[in-house]
Every structure is written in structure tokens, then in C-alpha cells.
Amino acid sequence: MTLAVGEAQSLAAAALASSNTRADIAASVAEALVAAEIDGQGGHGLARVPSYAAQARSGKVDGHAEPVFEQAAPAVIRVDAAHGFAYPAFDRLVADLPVLARTTGIAIATVFRSHHFGQAGRHAERLAEQGFAGFAFTNSPGAIAPWGGQRGLFGTNPIAFAAPRRNAPPLVIDLALSIGARGKIMAAQRTGEAIPEGWALDAEGNPTTDPFAALPGTMLPIGGAKGAALA
Amino acid sequence: MTLAVGEAQSLAAAALASSNTRADIAASVAEALVAAEIDGQGGHGLARVPSYAAQARSGKVDGHAEPVFEQAAPAVIRVDAAHGFAYPAFDRLVADLPVLARTTGIAIATVFRSHHFGQAGRHAERLAEQGFAGFAFTNSPGAIAPWGGQRGLFGTNPIAFAAPRRNAPPLVIDLALSIGARGKIMAAQRTGEAIPEGWALDAEGNPTTDPFAALPGTMLPIGGAKGAALA
């Protein structure tokens, strides 16, 4: 099935809007999910619509939340997402951060009490499209043990950055610090396939290729102790 | 042989001062090298004194250079190290950056035309000792090929950061993005030992454990393509 970008956005927005989410917020979320899909990051794309919608219906995410922006310092914006979706906050930040940075030279924003961060590289890319070096980081659920440990304590915390280029789209780097993506382990559970060696330890700290044993265990970071230190 | 910290600093400073380096600059450099030695980072420690001194004598580094500090924006300091040692610039930046950051919320400094960056974690740590989250990055000689390539193009570019802790010294993370340290390959050349598998490719792109073949080749990054992307 082929969908035009606008159609895909409309469908996703309609699904959210009918799930207790305000229309403009649904449109912002839909745009972000379709952008991820276009970038080939399906795990942050349209596959999220059902879970986002269910969470809005159940009230786990507040589909009507109004993010509160505070100018915490001349170069710092602090955003309380008020348990709502994160994307409306990002939409405003990619407009407001460049205004600050043009004055102060560097600027930072923190977003808290928000829902899913989405595709980290896209946030950085939107800053780079305006001529800035952009960085984006988030915390994420515990999945990687401290080096030598057995319990996932650190997230697969993504590192994303983007830099403008002359006569070309921005260079965008976006990676998780685990060797394998958590989403791929979940996919392997569905297909019943084994995961590659070296990706994960089970709950007892033994190497495993069984996706069902891997998920309650811990994921291995890139670069051994170095990756665990970065996470 | 055991040296008191002050003795080690005095010896290193004297060696530099007798090698065409101004006394206060020599003292700053000596303090940084001894701090690295204390931290167990011998590669950035006293072993550097002979090469630093030789470079000051030959004029490769200007032992009398006066760094020029420019307030490029309210949160940005730009330092022209004027081909001198980098440490005097850092000494002033770890004092000046917190002053800016207290006002603007975040601040950054760039240093250019400088000599060796030294121990990256120490620069970040000195900011954390004042209650700030500190980051330190530098470029470094080409050593890591873009993923799939054979020619070292990226540096082993260190990533260092430090965070204050309550009732404890700062947490400091400082790592290079190569699996093995370049200094260890140089050490293996001196001892004639093989280097571990997986550290490096030779100039033809083949895996090698021969330190003499590795150095003109390329070093392998942590996390494969991910580490190369970070470098």
C-alpha cells in the first residue's frame, strides 16, 4: 500500500483525534511519526499510532496537555510537558532555541514530564536546517547494566547530533548505545527468531540468543565498558 | 622512585623553563602533566615532558605565546592559543566559563591554534568541581577510517564529561572512540609485542596484530559503524 505523506499524516492525526487528543496536538504527533517513517525509522513511525492512541484514551498521556515554557536563564528554556505528548514542545523549541542561540551563542532546552521522545535525530536535524549544530539526548527505560553488572540500569540512551552542510541536507547522526535495538528484540519475540550473539545477557548474566530471555535481562552496550560509561 | 607532587611539578616545570618556555606557562603545563600522572593516565603525564620540551626548543610550540580571549557572544568564549601550550588557556577557562554559565545557564569555549589538549576528563572535572556539568571534546590526528574505509580520517576523538556528586568527588568519564589506545600500539612497537585482534587494520584494510602494520593503517572504533559515526 502506498500513501501520500499528507494522507498518512491525516490518517494518523484522525486516529489520535478520535482518541481523546486535541486536533492540533494530534497533527503535531502525526507529522513526527510520518517523518520517522519516511526516514526509515519504523520503530518511531506509524507503528506507534495504536499504542499512542491507546495511551491517550487511557489517560497515560494527556492528549490535551498544554506544555508550559519557562525562560530559566538567558540561554535555557525549561518545558513542563504536563504529561502530554512531547512533539508539540519540540515544535516550539525548534523555533525558539535558534532565536536564543543567535543572541547568546549557545542555548539549551530541557523537557520534563513528557511522553515518548521519538526519533532523536529529527529534533537535531530541524535545528541544523536553520544553520545550527544541533544535539538531542533523552533518558530511556533501564536496559543496559553498568559494566560487569546484570541489571539494566542505564537506558539505551540515544546520542543524536546534526550539522548543516553547504549545498546539501544536514549530516545527521542518531544512534542508541546498545549493540542491538530493543525494538529488534521485541520483533524477534513476535517472529520467534533468535537474536545475534553478543547482543544481550539473560537475567542471570549469561549470554543469550533467546529474545524472551534477553528482554528481562540486560542489553550489551557498544564498546563494552566504554559504551556503558556513555549510556 | 617516589616523588612528591610538588617535586614532580617543579622538575617538569624546570625542564620546560630551560627549553624556551616562560616560567608561568611551564608551571601550568607541569601541573597538568602531573595531574594526569596522578590519575594514572601516563600517556598524558610526565612521559610528555621530553617531547613538549623538544617542541618548545624547536619552536613547534611557542613557549611564550599569550592566548587571546574573545567574548564572541554572551555565552561563548573564543580563544586563540597563538600556537602556544593549551593548558594556560584551560586554566583561565575553568575560571571564566562558570562565571558565564551562572548568568546565561550554559556556556561554551572554543580553543584554536593550540598545542596538545592533554587529559580531556581533567578539563571537565575542573568544571564539575565548581558544581557544573562539564563536557570536553577535541579533534585529534586522523586514525579511524569512516566505516568500511581503509584510511584513518577521523581522530580517536575523546568524549569526556563530568558531573558533580553530593558528598563525593565528581563522576568523570573520559574515553577515546578507538577500541585500543594509539599510545598502547606505540608501546607495543617498543616492546615488540603483538596487539590484540580487532584493534586495527593495516594499510590494505586487513586485520592485523602487528603494531608496525597497524599504525600506518587504521584503528577500529568501538561499536563498529556507530563508533565511527561518533568519531
XYZ file of C-alpha atoms in Angstrom:
462
model
C 0.000 0.000 0.000
C 1.297 3.441 -0.880
C 0.164 6.547 0.968
C 0.956 10.159 0.145
C 2.651 11.948 3.021
C -0.377 14.132 3.604
C -2.711 11.148 3.608
C -0.577 9.289 6.134
C -0.483 12.362 8.359
C -4.254 12.808 8.117
C -4.931 9.174 8.956
C -2.611 9.174 11.963
C -3.963 12.520 13.174
C -7.548 11.310 12.839
C -6.796 8.164 14.831
C -5.312 10.252 17.633
C -8.005 12.938 17.495
C -10.656 10.254 17.956
C -8.664 9.013 20.956
C -9.075 11.933 23.294
C -6.346 14.110 21.740
C -6.794 17.752 20.699
C -6.674 18.257 16.927
C -3.561 20.480 16.780
C -1.649 18.141 19.099
C -2.738 15.130 17.031
C -1.449 16.906 13.895
C 1.934 17.587 15.509
C 2.293 13.978 16.644
C 1.198 12.631 13.263
C 3.743 14.787 11.450
C 6.572 13.484 13.668
C 5.553 9.839 13.228
C 5.313 10.165 9.452
C 8.717 11.925 9.342
C 10.241 8.933 11.176
C 8.559 6.552 8.758
C 9.988 8.489 5.794
C 13.462 8.306 7.382
C 13.138 4.528 7.604
C 12.923 4.579 11.393
C 9.785 2.484 11.511
C 10.137 1.900 15.249
C 9.363 5.585 15.785
C 6.863 5.743 12.921
C 3.291 4.776 12.153
C 3.607 1.549 14.158
C 3.330 3.788 17.216
C -0.136 5.095 16.348
C -2.084 2.297 18.074
C -0.107 2.500 21.331
C -0.096 6.303 21.382
C -3.853 6.308 20.788
C -4.457 3.703 23.483
C -2.361 5.703 25.942
C -4.320 8.870 25.137
C -7.596 7.019 25.631
C -6.474 5.562 28.956
C -5.073 8.893 30.140
C -1.466 7.627 30.413
C -0.655 10.538 28.126
C -2.789 13.675 28.318
C -3.892 14.472 24.771
C -4.986 17.967 25.804
C -1.947 18.970 27.864
C -0.594 22.458 27.299
C 3.210 22.499 27.687
C 4.496 25.278 29.956
C 7.588 27.119 28.708
C 9.820 28.861 31.221
C 12.816 31.011 30.334
C 15.010 29.628 33.116
C 18.090 31.648 32.088
C 19.039 33.728 29.042
C 20.188 30.579 27.202
C 17.953 27.990 28.867
C 14.331 27.014 28.241
C 12.636 24.645 30.655
C 9.498 22.906 29.434
C 6.985 21.105 31.597
C 5.162 18.917 29.099
C 2.464 18.327 31.751
C 2.255 14.607 30.950
C 1.325 15.362 27.355
C 2.900 14.322 24.056
C 6.461 15.607 23.571
C 6.183 16.707 19.940
C 4.269 19.977 20.451
C 7.057 21.054 22.834
C 9.690 20.206 20.208
C 7.783 22.112 17.533
C 8.044 25.273 19.561
C 11.622 24.604 20.726
C 12.994 24.222 17.201
C 11.631 27.716 16.609
C 12.654 29.270 19.938
C 16.129 27.765 20.511
C 17.635 29.340 17.364
C 16.330 32.743 18.494
C 18.162 32.362 21.795
C 21.296 30.902 20.235
C 21.560 33.817 17.805
C 21.871 36.108 20.824
C 23.755 34.051 23.394
C 25.808 31.848 21.037
C 24.585 28.566 22.521
C 21.252 27.551 24.004
C 19.699 24.502 25.637
C 16.212 23.297 26.426
C 15.065 20.643 28.853
C 11.694 18.929 28.580
C 10.264 17.025 31.520
C 7.033 15.181 32.349
C 6.718 14.334 28.659
C 5.664 11.299 26.685
C 7.834 9.443 24.105
C 10.854 11.370 22.754
C 10.544 9.872 19.260
C 13.265 9.988 16.647
C 16.159 11.828 18.295
C 17.945 12.698 15.066
C 14.916 14.540 13.701
C 14.966 17.066 16.557
C 18.652 17.785 15.929
C 18.098 17.897 12.173
C 15.436 20.585 12.491
C 17.988 22.798 14.252
C 20.648 22.058 11.642
C 18.201 23.008 8.892
C 18.348 26.501 10.381
C 22.169 26.602 10.334
C 22.910 25.411 13.860
C 24.781 22.413 15.224
C 22.019 20.506 17.000
C 22.272 17.891 19.753
C 19.440 15.810 21.200
C 19.569 13.438 24.150
C 16.987 11.729 26.302
C 16.759 9.256 29.111
C 15.060 5.954 28.351
C 13.968 2.828 30.270
C 16.706 0.883 32.058
C 18.130 -1.666 29.612
C 21.938 -1.672 29.877
C 23.745 -2.813 33.021
C 26.727 -0.906 34.365
C 29.805 -2.739 33.014
C 30.103 -6.106 34.756
C 26.598 -5.865 36.191
C 23.469 -7.894 35.421
C 20.619 -5.445 35.900
C 19.656 -2.943 33.213
C 20.134 0.413 34.897
C 21.110 2.776 32.088
C 18.867 3.410 29.098
C 19.969 2.708 25.538
C 20.200 6.488 25.716
C 20.395 7.813 22.203
C 23.059 10.275 21.104
C 21.929 12.403 18.188
C 23.560 15.363 16.516
C 23.221 17.180 13.250
C 25.373 19.692 11.409
C 24.489 21.932 8.486
C 26.358 21.344 5.234
C 26.943 23.646 2.315
C 24.642 22.826 -0.641
C 23.475 19.572 0.945
C 20.998 18.400 3.570
C 22.336 18.335 7.146
C 24.551 15.478 8.304
C 22.539 13.618 10.950
C 23.918 11.002 13.370
C 21.430 9.194 15.599
C 22.341 6.045 17.483
C 21.472 4.067 20.582
C 24.278 2.828 22.804
C 23.169 -0.791 22.768
C 24.630 -3.111 20.111
C 21.187 -4.238 19.030
C 17.996 -2.202 19.154
C 15.454 -3.129 21.814
C 12.765 -2.915 19.137
C 14.533 -5.655 17.150
C 14.481 -7.957 20.178
C 10.759 -7.326 20.514
C 10.345 -8.093 16.806
C 12.281 -11.352 17.277
C 9.823 -12.317 20.013
C 6.997 -11.933 17.512
C 8.730 -13.901 14.722
C 10.248 -16.481 17.076
C 13.728 -15.880 15.692
C 16.943 -15.949 17.697
C 18.820 -12.687 18.237
C 22.506 -12.419 17.296
C 25.168 -13.454 19.795
C 26.657 -10.602 21.751
C 23.507 -8.502 21.951
C 22.192 -9.410 25.370
C 22.583 -11.258 28.671
C 19.747 -13.068 30.420
C 18.552 -12.213 33.928
C 21.355 -14.373 35.400
C 24.014 -12.509 33.436
C 24.648 -15.281 30.885
C 24.902 -14.573 27.142
C 21.695 -15.460 25.332
C 20.266 -15.509 21.821
C 16.706 -16.104 23.063
C 14.698 -12.870 22.730
C 12.408 -13.915 25.599
C 15.401 -14.382 27.913
C 17.080 -11.202 26.654
C 14.331 -8.716 27.426
C 14.188 -9.302 31.203
C 17.994 -9.414 31.202
C 20.291 -6.665 30.038
C 21.390 -5.406 26.637
C 25.090 -5.124 25.885
C 26.480 -1.686 25.052
C 28.721 -0.827 22.107
C 32.363 -0.774 23.100
C 31.975 -2.768 26.312
C 32.794 -0.646 29.350
C 33.101 2.449 27.145
C 29.551 2.202 25.854
C 28.207 1.529 29.338
C 30.005 4.660 30.506
C 28.390 6.706 27.741
C 24.887 5.336 28.468
C 61.383 6.265 42.629
C 58.816 8.277 44.561
C 58.345 11.992 44.013
C 56.149 14.366 45.977
C 53.610 16.123 43.776
C 55.343 19.467 44.252
C 58.720 17.972 43.373
C 57.367 16.401 40.208
C 55.788 19.685 39.204
C 58.991 21.588 39.890
C 61.097 19.141 37.896
C 58.755 19.212 34.909
C 58.439 22.979 35.061
C 62.197 23.407 35.250
C 62.719 21.170 32.224
C 60.248 23.254 30.222
C 61.529 26.588 31.507
C 65.025 25.666 30.370
C 63.515 24.825 26.967
C 62.433 28.258 25.830
C 59.171 28.357 27.845
C 58.091 31.186 30.125
C 58.103 30.251 33.814
C 54.361 30.682 34.488
C 53.443 28.747 31.334
C 55.893 25.992 32.288
C 54.240 25.806 35.724
C 50.757 25.492 34.197
C 51.895 22.722 31.832
C 53.754 20.884 34.610
C 50.686 20.949 36.848
C 48.511 19.413 34.097
C 51.030 16.668 33.303
C 51.436 15.724 36.962
C 47.622 15.666 37.411
C 47.379 13.173 34.517
C 50.140 11.076 36.077
C 48.273 11.026 39.404
C 45.095 9.937 37.582
C 47.000 7.018 36.058
C 46.836 8.486 32.561
C 50.547 8.136 31.959
C 50.165 8.835 28.258
C 49.237 12.413 29.123
C 51.648 12.593 32.028
C 55.350 13.072 32.713
C 56.274 10.961 29.688
C 55.294 14.001 27.643
C 57.927 16.288 29.192
C 60.750 15.405 26.775
C 58.603 15.858 23.638
C 56.945 19.036 24.919
C 60.378 20.458 25.785
C 61.825 19.488 22.413
C 58.862 21.108 20.644
C 59.323 24.305 22.657
C 63.035 24.359 21.834
C 62.389 23.836 18.123
C 59.588 26.412 18.064
C 56.893 23.904 17.068
C 55.073 25.173 20.148
C 55.618 28.783 21.255
C 56.580 28.666 24.931
C 55.965 32.390 25.272
C 52.611 32.647 23.465
C 49.937 34.769 25.104
C 46.459 33.294 24.459
C 43.921 35.839 23.207
C 40.443 35.592 24.770
C 37.474 36.956 22.855
C 33.922 37.159 24.186
C 32.301 36.028 20.940
C 28.750 36.032 22.356
C 27.263 36.272 25.865
C 27.737 32.514 26.374
C 30.739 31.924 24.101
C 34.467 32.440 24.628
C 36.817 32.049 21.690
C 40.479 31.528 22.477
C 43.340 31.879 20.028
C 46.136 29.966 21.737
C 48.582 31.568 19.273
C 50.449 28.283 18.728
C 51.263 28.055 22.422
C 50.561 25.349 25.010
C 46.853 24.718 25.625
C 46.946 24.460 29.426
C 47.211 28.189 30.246
C 44.041 28.725 28.174
C 42.254 25.961 30.117
C 43.369 27.420 33.439
C 41.613 30.655 32.615
C 38.574 28.966 31.023
C 37.795 26.829 34.074
C 37.580 30.110 35.948
C 35.710 32.129 33.297
C 33.183 29.583 31.970
C 31.403 29.132 35.327
C 31.027 32.918 35.568
C 29.243 32.973 32.200
C 27.200 29.862 32.897
C 25.911 31.326 36.164
C 24.382 34.153 34.118
C 23.351 32.518 30.845
C 22.662 28.986 32.109
C 25.048 27.310 29.677
C 28.366 28.422 28.218
C 30.932 27.130 25.756
C 34.536 27.912 24.881
C 36.497 27.034 21.782
C 40.307 26.985 21.704
C 42.158 27.031 18.402
C 45.795 27.183 17.231
C 46.751 25.337 20.409
C 49.171 22.558 21.272
C 48.238 19.182 22.858
C 44.816 19.008 24.563
C 46.044 16.651 27.302
C 43.751 14.666 29.558
C 40.210 15.538 28.426
C 38.495 14.359 31.602
C 40.549 16.711 33.764
C 39.167 19.791 31.983
C 35.593 18.589 32.519
C 36.374 17.593 36.112
C 37.590 21.092 36.966
C 34.186 22.448 35.911
C 32.324 19.772 37.879
C 34.363 20.657 40.962
C 32.600 24.017 40.762
C 29.143 22.436 40.565
C 28.656 22.360 36.782
C 28.157 19.534 34.313
C 31.307 19.775 32.210
C 31.981 18.459 28.703
C 35.310 18.445 26.862
C 35.967 17.450 23.265
C 38.861 17.899 20.882
C 39.883 16.930 17.396
C 42.897 14.648 17.093
C 45.073 13.197 14.309
C 43.323 11.020 11.714
C 43.347 7.433 12.992
C 39.898 5.881 12.426
C 38.506 5.262 8.939
C 34.885 6.023 8.113
C 33.027 2.700 8.497
C 34.071 0.377 5.650
C 37.006 2.595 4.697
C 40.757 1.998 4.960
C 42.234 5.414 5.608
C 42.221 6.980 9.065
C 40.214 10.155 8.630
C 38.540 10.730 11.992
C 40.534 11.160 15.185
C 40.163 8.855 18.171
C 38.281 11.949 19.325
C 37.814 11.757 23.050
C 34.457 12.266 24.702
C 34.785 13.496 28.262
C 32.190 14.676 30.723
C 31.977 15.178 34.446
C 29.114 15.695 36.868
C 29.183 16.901 40.453
C 28.049 14.471 43.148
C 26.808 15.131 46.625
C 29.459 14.400 49.274
C 31.775 12.742 46.744
C 34.281 13.759 44.084
C 32.792 14.379 40.626
C 31.933 11.458 38.356
C 34.323 11.701 35.395
C 34.007 9.785 32.107
C 36.849 10.136 29.593
C 37.233 7.784 26.660
C 38.611 7.604 23.151
C 36.438 6.139 20.411
C 39.014 3.589 19.274
C 38.923 0.103 20.821
C 42.596 0.260 21.685
C 44.571 3.374 22.562
C 47.040 4.623 19.970
C 49.580 5.029 22.753
C 49.349 1.303 23.502
C 50.121 0.472 19.885
C 53.174 2.723 20.097
C 54.157 0.982 23.323
C 53.776 -2.409 21.586
C 56.188 -1.204 18.888
C 58.765 -0.551 21.575
C 58.304 -3.886 23.349
C 57.869 -5.898 20.149
C 54.578 -7.380 21.366
C 51.547 -8.118 19.212
C 48.411 -6.026 19.692
C 45.037 -7.705 20.365
C 42.916 -8.842 17.434
C 40.181 -6.418 16.500
C 42.089 -3.254 17.316
C 43.368 -2.248 13.892
C 43.538 -2.789 10.146
C 46.730 -2.475 8.113
C 47.159 -0.022 5.244
C 45.442 -2.504 2.880
C 42.402 -2.789 5.162
C 43.247 -6.258 6.518
C 43.012 -7.090 10.239
C 46.436 -7.083 11.876
C 48.034 -7.725 15.257
C 51.390 -6.251 14.176
C 51.809 -2.822 15.770
C 54.111 -1.715 12.925
C 51.417 -2.583 10.356
C 48.639 -1.082 12.487
C 49.977 2.422 12.884
C 50.060 3.309 9.156
C 46.672 1.582 8.812
C 43.528 2.490 10.676
C 42.276 1.878 14.186
C 38.890 0.254 14.698
C 36.217 2.206 16.554
C 34.075 0.943 19.418
C 30.683 -0.228 18.189
C 31.640 -0.564 14.530
C 29.729 1.898 12.374
C 28.309 3.544 15.497
C 31.711 4.411 16.917
C 32.931 5.665 13.543
C 29.860 7.909 13.401
C 30.670 9.330 16.831
C 34.336 9.962 15.964
